[in-house]
One Martini backbone bead per residue (centre of mass of N, CA, C, O) as a GRO file, in nm:
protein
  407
    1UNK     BB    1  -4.662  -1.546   8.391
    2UNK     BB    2  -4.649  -1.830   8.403
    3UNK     BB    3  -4.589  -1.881   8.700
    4UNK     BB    4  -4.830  -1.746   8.780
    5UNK     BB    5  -5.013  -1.968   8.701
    6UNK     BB    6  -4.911  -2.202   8.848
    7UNK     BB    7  -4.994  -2.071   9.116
    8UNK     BB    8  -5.300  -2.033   9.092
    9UNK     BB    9  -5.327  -2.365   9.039
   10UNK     BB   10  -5.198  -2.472   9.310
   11UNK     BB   11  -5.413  -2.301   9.494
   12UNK     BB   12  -5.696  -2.419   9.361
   13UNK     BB   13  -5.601  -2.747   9.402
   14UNK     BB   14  -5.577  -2.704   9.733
   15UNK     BB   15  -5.896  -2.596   9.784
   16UNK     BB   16  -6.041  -2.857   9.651
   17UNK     BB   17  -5.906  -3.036   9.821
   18UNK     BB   18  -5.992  -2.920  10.128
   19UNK     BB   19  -6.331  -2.941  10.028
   20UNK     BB   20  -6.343  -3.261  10.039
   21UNK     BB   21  -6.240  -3.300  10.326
   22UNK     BB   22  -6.442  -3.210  10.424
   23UNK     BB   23  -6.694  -3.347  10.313
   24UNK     BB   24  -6.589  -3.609  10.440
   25UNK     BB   25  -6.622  -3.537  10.749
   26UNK     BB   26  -6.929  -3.489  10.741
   27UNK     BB   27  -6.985  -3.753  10.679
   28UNK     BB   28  -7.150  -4.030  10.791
   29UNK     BB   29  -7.071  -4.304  10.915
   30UNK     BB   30  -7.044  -4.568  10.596
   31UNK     BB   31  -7.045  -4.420  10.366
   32UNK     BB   32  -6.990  -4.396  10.090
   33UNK     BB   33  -6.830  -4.270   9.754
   34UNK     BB   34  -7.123  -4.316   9.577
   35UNK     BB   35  -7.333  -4.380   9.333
   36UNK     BB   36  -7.163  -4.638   9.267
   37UNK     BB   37  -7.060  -4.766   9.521
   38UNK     BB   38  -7.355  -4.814   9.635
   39UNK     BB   39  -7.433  -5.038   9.419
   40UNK     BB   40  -7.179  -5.233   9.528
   41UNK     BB   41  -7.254  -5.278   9.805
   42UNK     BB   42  -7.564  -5.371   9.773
   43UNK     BB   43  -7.423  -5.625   9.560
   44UNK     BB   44  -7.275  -5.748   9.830
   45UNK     BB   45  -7.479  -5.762  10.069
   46UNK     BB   46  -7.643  -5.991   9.887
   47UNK     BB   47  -7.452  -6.177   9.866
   48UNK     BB   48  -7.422  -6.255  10.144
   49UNK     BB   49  -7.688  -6.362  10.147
   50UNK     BB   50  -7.680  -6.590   9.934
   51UNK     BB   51  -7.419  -6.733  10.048
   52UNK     BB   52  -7.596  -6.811  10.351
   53UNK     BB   53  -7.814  -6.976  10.158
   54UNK     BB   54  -7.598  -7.153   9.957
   55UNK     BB   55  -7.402  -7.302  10.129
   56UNK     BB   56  -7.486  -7.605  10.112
   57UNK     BB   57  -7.480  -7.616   9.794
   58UNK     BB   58  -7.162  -7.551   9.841
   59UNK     BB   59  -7.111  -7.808   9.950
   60UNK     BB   60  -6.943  -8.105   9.929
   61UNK     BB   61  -6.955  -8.435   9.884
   62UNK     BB   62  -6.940  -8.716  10.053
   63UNK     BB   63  -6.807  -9.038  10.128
   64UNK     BB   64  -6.943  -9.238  10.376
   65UNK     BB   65  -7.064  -9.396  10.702
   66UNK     BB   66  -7.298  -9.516  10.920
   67UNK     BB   67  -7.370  -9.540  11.260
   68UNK     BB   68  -7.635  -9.743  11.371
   69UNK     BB   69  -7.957  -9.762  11.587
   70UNK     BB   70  -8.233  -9.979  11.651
   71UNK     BB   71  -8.547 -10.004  11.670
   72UNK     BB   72  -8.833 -10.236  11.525
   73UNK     BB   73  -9.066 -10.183  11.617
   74UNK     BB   74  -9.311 -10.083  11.420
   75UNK     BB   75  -9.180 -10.197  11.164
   76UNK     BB   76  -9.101 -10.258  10.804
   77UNK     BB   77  -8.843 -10.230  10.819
   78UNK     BB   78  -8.536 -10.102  10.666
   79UNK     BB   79  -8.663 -10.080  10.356
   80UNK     BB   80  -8.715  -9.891  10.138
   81UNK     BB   81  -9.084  -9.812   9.995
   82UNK     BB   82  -9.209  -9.594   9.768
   83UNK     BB   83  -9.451  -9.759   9.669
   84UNK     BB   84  -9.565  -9.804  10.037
   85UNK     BB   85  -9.645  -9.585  10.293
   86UNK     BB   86  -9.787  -9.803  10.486
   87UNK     BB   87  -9.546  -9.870  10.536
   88UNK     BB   88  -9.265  -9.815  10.776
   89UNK     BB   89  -8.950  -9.714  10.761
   90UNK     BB   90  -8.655  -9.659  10.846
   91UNK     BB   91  -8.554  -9.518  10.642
   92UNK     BB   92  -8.765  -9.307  10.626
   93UNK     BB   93  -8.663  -9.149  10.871
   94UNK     BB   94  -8.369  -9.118  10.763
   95UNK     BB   95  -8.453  -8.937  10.507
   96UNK     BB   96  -8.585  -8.703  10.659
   97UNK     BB   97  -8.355  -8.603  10.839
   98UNK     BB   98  -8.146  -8.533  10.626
   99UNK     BB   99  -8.316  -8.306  10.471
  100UNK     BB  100  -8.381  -8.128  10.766
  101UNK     BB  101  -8.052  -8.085  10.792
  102UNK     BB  102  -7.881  -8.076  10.542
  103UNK     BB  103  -7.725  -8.315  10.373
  104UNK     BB  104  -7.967  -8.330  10.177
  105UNK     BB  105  -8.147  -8.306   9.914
  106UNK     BB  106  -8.496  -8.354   9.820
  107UNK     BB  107  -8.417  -8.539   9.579
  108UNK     BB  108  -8.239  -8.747   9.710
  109UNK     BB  109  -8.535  -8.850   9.875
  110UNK     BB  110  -8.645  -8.982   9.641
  111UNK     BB  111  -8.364  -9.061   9.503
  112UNK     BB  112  -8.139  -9.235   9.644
  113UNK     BB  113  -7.919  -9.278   9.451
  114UNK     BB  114  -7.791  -8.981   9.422
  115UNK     BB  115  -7.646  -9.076   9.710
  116UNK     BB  116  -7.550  -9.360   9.721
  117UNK     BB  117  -7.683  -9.579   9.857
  118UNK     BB  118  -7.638  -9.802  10.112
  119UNK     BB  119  -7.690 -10.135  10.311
  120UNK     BB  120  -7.538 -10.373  10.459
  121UNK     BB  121  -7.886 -10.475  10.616
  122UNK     BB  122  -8.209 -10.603  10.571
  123UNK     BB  123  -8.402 -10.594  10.783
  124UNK     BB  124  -8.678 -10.665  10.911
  125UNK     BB  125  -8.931 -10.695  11.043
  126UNK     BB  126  -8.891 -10.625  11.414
  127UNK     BB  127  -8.559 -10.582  11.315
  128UNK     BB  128  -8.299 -10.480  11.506
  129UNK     BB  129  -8.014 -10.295  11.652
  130UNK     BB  130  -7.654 -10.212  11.691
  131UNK     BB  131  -7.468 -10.211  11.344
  132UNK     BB  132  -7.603 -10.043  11.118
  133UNK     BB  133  -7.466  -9.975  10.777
  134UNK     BB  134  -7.439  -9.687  10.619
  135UNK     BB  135  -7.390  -9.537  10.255
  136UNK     BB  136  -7.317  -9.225  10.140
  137UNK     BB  137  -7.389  -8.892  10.021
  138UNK     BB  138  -7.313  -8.562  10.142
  139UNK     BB  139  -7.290  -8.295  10.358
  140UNK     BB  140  -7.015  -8.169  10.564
  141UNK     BB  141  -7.151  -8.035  10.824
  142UNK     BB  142  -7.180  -7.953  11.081
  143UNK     BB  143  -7.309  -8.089  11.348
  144UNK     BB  144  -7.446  -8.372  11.202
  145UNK     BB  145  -7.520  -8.593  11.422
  146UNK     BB  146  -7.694  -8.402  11.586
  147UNK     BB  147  -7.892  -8.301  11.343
  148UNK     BB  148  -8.002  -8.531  11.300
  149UNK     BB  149  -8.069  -8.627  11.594
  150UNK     BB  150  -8.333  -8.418  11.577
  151UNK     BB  151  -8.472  -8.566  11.340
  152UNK     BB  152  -8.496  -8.876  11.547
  153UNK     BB  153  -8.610  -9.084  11.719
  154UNK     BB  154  -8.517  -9.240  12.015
  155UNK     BB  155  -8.462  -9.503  11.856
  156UNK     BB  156  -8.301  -9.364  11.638
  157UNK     BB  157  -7.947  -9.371  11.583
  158UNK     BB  158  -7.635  -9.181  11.515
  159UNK     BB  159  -7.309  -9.300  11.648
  160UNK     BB  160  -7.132  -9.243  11.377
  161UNK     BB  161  -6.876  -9.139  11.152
  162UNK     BB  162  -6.700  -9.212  10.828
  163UNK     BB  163  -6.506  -9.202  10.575
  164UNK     BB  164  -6.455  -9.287  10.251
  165UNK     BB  165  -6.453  -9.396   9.942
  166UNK     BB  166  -6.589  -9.321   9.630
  167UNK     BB  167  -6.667  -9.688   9.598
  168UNK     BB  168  -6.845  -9.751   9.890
  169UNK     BB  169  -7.019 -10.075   9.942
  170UNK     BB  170  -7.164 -10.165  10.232
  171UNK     BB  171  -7.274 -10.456  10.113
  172UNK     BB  172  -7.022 -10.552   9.909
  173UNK     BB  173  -6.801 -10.467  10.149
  174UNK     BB  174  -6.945 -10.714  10.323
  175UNK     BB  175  -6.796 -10.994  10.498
  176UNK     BB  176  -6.974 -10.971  10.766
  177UNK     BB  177  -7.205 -11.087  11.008
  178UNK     BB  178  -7.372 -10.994  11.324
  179UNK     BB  179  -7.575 -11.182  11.530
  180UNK     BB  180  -7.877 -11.175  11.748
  181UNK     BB  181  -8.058 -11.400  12.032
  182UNK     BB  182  -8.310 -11.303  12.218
  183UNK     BB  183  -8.433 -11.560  12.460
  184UNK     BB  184  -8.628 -11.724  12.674
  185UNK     BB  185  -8.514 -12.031  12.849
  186UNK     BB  186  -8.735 -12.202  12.839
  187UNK     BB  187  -8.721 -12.299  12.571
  188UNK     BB  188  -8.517 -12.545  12.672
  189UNK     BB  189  -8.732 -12.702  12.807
  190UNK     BB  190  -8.821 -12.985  12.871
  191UNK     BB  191  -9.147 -13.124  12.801
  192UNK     BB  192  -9.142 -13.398  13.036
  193UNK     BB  193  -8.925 -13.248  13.273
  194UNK     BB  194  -8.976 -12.894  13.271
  195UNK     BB  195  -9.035 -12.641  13.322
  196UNK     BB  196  -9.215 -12.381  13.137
  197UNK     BB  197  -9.185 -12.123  13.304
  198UNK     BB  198  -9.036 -11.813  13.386
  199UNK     BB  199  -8.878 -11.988  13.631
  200UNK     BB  200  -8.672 -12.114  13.459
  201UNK     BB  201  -8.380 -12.274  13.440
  202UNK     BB  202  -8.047 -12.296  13.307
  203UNK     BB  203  -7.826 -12.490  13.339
  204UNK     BB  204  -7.512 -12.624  13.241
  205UNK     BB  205  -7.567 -12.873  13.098
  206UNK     BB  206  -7.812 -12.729  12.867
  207UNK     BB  207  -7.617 -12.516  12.751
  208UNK     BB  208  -7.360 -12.729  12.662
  209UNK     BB  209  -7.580 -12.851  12.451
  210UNK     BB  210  -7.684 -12.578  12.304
  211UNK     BB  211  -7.335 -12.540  12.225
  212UNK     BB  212  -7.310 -12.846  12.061
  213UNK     BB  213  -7.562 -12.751  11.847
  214UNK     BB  214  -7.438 -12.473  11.731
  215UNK     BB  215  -7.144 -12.597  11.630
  216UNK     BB  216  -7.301 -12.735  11.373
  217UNK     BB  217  -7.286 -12.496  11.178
  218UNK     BB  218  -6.998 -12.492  11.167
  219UNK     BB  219  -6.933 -12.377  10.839
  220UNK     BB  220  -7.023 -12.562  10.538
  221UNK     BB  221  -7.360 -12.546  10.403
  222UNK     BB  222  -7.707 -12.658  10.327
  223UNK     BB  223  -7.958 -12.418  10.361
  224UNK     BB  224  -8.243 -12.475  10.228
  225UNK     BB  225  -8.428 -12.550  10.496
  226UNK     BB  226  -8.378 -12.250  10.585
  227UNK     BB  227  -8.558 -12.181  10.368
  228UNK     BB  228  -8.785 -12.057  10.077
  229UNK     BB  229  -8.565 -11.978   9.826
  230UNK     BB  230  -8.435 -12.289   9.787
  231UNK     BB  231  -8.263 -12.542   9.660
  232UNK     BB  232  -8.095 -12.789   9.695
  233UNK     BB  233  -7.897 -12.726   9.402
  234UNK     BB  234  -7.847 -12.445   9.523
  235UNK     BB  235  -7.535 -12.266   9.545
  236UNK     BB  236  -7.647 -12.032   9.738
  237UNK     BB  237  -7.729 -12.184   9.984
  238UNK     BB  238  -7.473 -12.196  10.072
  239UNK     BB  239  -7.295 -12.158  10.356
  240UNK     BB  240  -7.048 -11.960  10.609
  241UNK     BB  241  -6.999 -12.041  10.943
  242UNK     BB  242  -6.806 -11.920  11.187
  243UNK     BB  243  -7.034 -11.860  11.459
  244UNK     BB  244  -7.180 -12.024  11.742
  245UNK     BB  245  -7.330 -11.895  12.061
  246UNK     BB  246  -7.429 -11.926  12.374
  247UNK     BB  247  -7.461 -11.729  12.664
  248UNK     BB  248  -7.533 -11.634  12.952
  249UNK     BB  249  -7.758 -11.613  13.207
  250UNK     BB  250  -8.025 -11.386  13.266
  251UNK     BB  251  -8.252 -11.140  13.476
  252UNK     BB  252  -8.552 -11.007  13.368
  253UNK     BB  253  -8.819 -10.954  13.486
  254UNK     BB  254  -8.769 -11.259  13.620
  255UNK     BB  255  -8.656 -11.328  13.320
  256UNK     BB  256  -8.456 -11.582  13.179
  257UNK     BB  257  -8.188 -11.469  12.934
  258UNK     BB  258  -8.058 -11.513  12.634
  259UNK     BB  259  -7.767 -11.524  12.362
  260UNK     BB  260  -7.744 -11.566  12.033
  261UNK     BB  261  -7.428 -11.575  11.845
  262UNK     BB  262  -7.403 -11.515  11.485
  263UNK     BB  263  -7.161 -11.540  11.232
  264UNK     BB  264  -7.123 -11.456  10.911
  265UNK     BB  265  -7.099 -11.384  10.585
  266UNK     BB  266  -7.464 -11.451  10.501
  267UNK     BB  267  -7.823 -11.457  10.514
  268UNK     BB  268  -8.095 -11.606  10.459
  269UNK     BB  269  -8.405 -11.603  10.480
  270UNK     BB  270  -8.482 -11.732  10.773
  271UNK     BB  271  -8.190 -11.888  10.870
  272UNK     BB  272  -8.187 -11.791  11.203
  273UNK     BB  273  -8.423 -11.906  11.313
  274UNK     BB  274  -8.404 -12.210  11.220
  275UNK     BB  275  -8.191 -12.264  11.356
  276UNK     BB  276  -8.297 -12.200  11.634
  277UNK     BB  277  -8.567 -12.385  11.571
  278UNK     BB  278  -8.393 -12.673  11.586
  279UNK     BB  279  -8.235 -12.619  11.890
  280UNK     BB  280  -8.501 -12.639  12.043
  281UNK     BB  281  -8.655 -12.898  11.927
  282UNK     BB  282  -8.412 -13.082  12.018
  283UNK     BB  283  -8.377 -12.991  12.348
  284UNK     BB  284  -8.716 -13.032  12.407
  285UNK     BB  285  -8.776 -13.350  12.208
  286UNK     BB  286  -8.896 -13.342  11.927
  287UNK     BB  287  -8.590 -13.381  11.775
  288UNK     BB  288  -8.334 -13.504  11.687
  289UNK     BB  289  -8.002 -13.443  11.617
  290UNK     BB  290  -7.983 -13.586  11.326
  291UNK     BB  291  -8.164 -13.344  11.193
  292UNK     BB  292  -7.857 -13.175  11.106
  293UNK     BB  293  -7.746 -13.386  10.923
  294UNK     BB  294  -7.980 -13.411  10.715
  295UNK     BB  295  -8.053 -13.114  10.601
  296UNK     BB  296  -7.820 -13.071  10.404
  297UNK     BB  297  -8.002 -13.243  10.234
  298UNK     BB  298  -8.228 -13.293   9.970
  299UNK     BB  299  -8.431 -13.332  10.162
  300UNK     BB  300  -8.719 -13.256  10.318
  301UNK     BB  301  -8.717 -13.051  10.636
  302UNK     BB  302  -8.892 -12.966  10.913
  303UNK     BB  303  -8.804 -12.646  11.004
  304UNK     BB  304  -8.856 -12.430  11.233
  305UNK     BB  305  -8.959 -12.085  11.316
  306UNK     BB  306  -8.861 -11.840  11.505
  307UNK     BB  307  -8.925 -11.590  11.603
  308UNK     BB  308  -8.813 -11.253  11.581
  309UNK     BB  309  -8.819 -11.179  11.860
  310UNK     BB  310  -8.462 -11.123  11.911
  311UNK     BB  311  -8.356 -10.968  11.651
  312UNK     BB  312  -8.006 -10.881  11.609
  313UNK     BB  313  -7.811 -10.621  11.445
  314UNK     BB  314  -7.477 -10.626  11.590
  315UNK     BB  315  -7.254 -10.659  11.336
  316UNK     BB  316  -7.034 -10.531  11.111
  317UNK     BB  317  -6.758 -10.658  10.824
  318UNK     BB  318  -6.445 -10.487  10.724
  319UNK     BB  319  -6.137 -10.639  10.647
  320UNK     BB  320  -6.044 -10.590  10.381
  321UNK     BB  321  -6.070 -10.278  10.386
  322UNK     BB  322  -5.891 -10.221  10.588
  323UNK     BB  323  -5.618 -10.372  10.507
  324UNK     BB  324  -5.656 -10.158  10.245
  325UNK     BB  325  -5.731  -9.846  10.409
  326UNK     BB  326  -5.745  -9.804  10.711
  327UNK     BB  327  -5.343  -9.722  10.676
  328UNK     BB  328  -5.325  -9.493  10.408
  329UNK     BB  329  -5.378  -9.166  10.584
  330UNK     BB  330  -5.714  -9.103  10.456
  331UNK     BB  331  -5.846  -9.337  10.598
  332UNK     BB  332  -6.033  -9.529  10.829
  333UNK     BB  333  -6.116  -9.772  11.017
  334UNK     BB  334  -6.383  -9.993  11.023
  335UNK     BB  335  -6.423  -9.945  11.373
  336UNK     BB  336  -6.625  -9.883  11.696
  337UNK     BB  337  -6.465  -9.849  11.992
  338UNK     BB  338  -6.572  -9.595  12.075
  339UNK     BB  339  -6.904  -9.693  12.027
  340UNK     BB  340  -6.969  -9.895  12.227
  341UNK     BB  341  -7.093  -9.784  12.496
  342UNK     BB  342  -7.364  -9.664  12.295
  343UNK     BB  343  -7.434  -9.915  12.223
  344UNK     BB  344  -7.497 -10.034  12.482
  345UNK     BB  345  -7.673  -9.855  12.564
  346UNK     BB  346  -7.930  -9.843  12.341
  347UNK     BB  347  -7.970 -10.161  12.422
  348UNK     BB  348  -8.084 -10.098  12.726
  349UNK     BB  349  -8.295  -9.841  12.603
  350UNK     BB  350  -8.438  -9.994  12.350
  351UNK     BB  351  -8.423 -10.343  12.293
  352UNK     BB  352  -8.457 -10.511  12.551
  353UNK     BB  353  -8.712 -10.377  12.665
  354UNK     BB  354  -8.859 -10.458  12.424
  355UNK     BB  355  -8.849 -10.742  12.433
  356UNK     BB  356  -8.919 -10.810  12.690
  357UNK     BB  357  -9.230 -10.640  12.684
  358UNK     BB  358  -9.310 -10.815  12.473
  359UNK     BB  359  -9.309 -11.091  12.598
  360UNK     BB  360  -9.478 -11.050  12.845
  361UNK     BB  361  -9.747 -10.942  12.650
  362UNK     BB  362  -9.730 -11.168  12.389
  363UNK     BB  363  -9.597 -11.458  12.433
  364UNK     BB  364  -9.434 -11.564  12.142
  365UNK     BB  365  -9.285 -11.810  12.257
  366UNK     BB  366  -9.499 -11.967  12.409
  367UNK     BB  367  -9.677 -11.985  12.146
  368UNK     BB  368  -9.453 -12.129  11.939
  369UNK     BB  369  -9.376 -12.378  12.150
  370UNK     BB  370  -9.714 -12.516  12.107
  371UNK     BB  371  -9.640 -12.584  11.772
  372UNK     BB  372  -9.412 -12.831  11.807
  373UNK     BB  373  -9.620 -13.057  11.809
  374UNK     BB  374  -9.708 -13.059  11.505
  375UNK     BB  375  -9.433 -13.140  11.407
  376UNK     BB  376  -9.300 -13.359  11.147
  377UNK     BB  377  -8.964 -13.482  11.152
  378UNK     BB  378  -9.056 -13.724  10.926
  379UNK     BB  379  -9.135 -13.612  10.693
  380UNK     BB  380  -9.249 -13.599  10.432
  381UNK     BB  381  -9.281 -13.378  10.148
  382UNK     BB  382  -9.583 -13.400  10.121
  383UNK     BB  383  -9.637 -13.311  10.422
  384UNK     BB  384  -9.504 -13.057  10.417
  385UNK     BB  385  -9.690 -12.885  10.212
  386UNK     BB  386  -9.922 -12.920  10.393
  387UNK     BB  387  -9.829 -12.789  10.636
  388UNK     BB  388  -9.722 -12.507  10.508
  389UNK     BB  389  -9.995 -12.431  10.405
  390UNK     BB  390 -10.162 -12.413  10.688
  391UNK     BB  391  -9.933 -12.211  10.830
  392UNK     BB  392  -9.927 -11.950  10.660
  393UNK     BB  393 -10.114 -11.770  10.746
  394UNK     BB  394 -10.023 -11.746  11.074
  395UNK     BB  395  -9.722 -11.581  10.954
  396UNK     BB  396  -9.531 -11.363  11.030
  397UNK     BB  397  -9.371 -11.131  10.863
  398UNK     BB  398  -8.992 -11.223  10.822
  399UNK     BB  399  -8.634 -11.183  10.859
  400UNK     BB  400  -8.265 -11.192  10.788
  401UNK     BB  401  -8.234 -11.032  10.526
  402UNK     BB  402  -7.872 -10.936  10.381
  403UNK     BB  403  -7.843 -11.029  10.104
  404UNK     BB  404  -7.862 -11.069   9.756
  405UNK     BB  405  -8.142 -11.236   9.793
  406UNK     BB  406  -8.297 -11.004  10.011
  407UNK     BB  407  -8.219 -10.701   9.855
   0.00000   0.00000   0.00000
């Protein structure tokens, strides 16, 4: 009897398994199974939609640095200005890029500190750009560089990116900065005795004066003279200027152009503009050469501030950082070989035509040129000061400044 029970159970659950078998045969393809099952899978299914939209979310910040490119006309410089809407500057459309395309939530584009923001160089208004580097913790998106530049005007480029340190302070670590001033050669025509219009070329001999008078600022003085910001007693006057020379001229739009580059430490609020007009006015005729060796000292001196436009931000220089990070392994070092190309294009589609055009159009160096006849070159302090009240309302504001003390 005994036999017989376990035989007709052995039949009983053989009976069960195979109409199991056939019920799951005949369900539709992908079915559950069972009303527990469905309700794991559904909310697996939003899971993963949910995975797909907070992606960004979950994705780490990294500490990284942009490399920059824009022309600067029609901005009130590179520094945002959270409190004044009505200027526009380069960083509003750079933080409104990062936030469209996802690198950045939108609250850190509100209050930039959260990204740990830091520009290298804080060009002012109308002044370009072809090596501006900014640092800051992104989200290490996909093609991050295209979707940046897709939020972009075509005037403002990301034309590289690098990883860094996670303490890495782009205007901190940042040992040199390297100008450029490009300005129709006419500039240096003698007052005298020199064609003054866009016709002027420049000779081989006025070139190598002009390059005898910039090589006078190599090395470590006084520039007190040279911004509106220091006293001649005050420390931080004293500047490093690594070199400065005029290069080749060439001819655009009929107009003959040179480019005057110079690399320093830092430099104070329009202290690159004043020094290239005071070389302009020892060359043209209005001032002794003599008046650069004067400038160093405590006496005040009439320097003359050159015009803004074509002054371009060319490169920044960070040896320290690379010498000790650059092949740990881990970073590479900040320099943009592969990226020259870009940089030259960049410069002839949006920079120099920008200069060229806006020269054609506002003549805003002949219009300077003609002011130089009014500075007198031996005035005393007080003289000086009459002069400055004077030309105030007159002078569109902007400046070089990059380093600690205009920023």
């Amino acid at each position: 009897m005994l036999a017989l029970r376990w035989g007709l159970r052995a039949a009983s659950g053989g009976i069960r398994a195979r109409n199991v078998l056939l019920a799951m045969a005949k369900r539709p393809s992908g079915a559950g199974e069972g009303p527990e099952e469905n309700g794991q899978q559904v909310k697996r299914m939003k899971g993963a939609e949910g995975d797909a939209g907070d992606q960004n979310k979950r994705t780490p910040k990294r500490k990284i640095v942009l490399l920059m490119a824009y022309s600067g006309k029609g901005y009130h410089g590179m520094q945002r200005n959270l409190g004044s809407s009505q200027f526009k500057t380069i960083e509003d459309d750079l933080v409104a890029a990062l936030v469209q395309s996802g690198c950045i939530p939108e609250n850190h584009g509100e209050d930039m500190k959260k990204m740990s923001f830091q520009r290298c160089a804080r060009t002012d208004k109308g002044v370009s750009a072809a090596g501006q580097i900014v640092s800051l913790k992104v989200r290490l998106i996909d093609d991050i560089l295209e979707k940046i530049n897709n939020h972009l005007p075509s005037h403002i480029r990301i034309l590289g990116l690098k990883r860094v340190t996670g303490g890495f302070n782009s205007k901190n670590k940042c040992d040199a900065r390297t100008y450029a001033y490009m300005l129709p050669t006419f500039a240096f025509a003698h007052k005298d005795h020199d064609v003054q219009e866009e016709s002027y070329r420049l000779s081989r001999e006025t070139l190598g004066r002009v390059n005898s008078l910039l090589a006078c600022y190599k090395g470590t003085h006084n520039f007190h003279n040279f911004t509106s910001q220091k006293g001649p007693r005050d420390p931080s006057a004293k500047r490093y200027i690594m070199e400065m020379y005029c290069g080749e001229p060439f001819v655009r739009e009929d107009i003959e152009f040179a480019v005057i580059k110079v690399k320093g430490q830092s430099f104070m609020m329009h202290q690159i503009r004043k020094m290239i007009g005071l070389v302009i006015a020892i060359v043209k005729g209005y001032a002794p050469e003599s008046i650069i060796e004067r400038s160093w000292g405590e006496e005040k001196v009439d320097v003359p501030k050159a015009p803004g436009l074509g002054l371009v931000l060319e490169r920044v220089h960070f040896e320290k950082y690379n010498r000790r990070f650059g092949n740990d392994g881990l970073h590479e070092p900040l320099e943009w070989k592969e990226e020259e190309e870009k940089i030259a294009v960049f410069k002839e589609q949006h920079i120099y035509p920008t200069i060229i055009n806006t020269e054609r159009e506002e003549k805003s160096m002949m219009s300077w040129l003609n002011t130089l006849s009014i500075h007198d070159f031996d005035s005393t302090s007080a003289e000086m000061e009459a002069i400055n009240k004077n030309s105030k309302n007159g002078d569109l504001e902007g400046s070089d400044g990059c380093d600690d003390d205009s920023d």
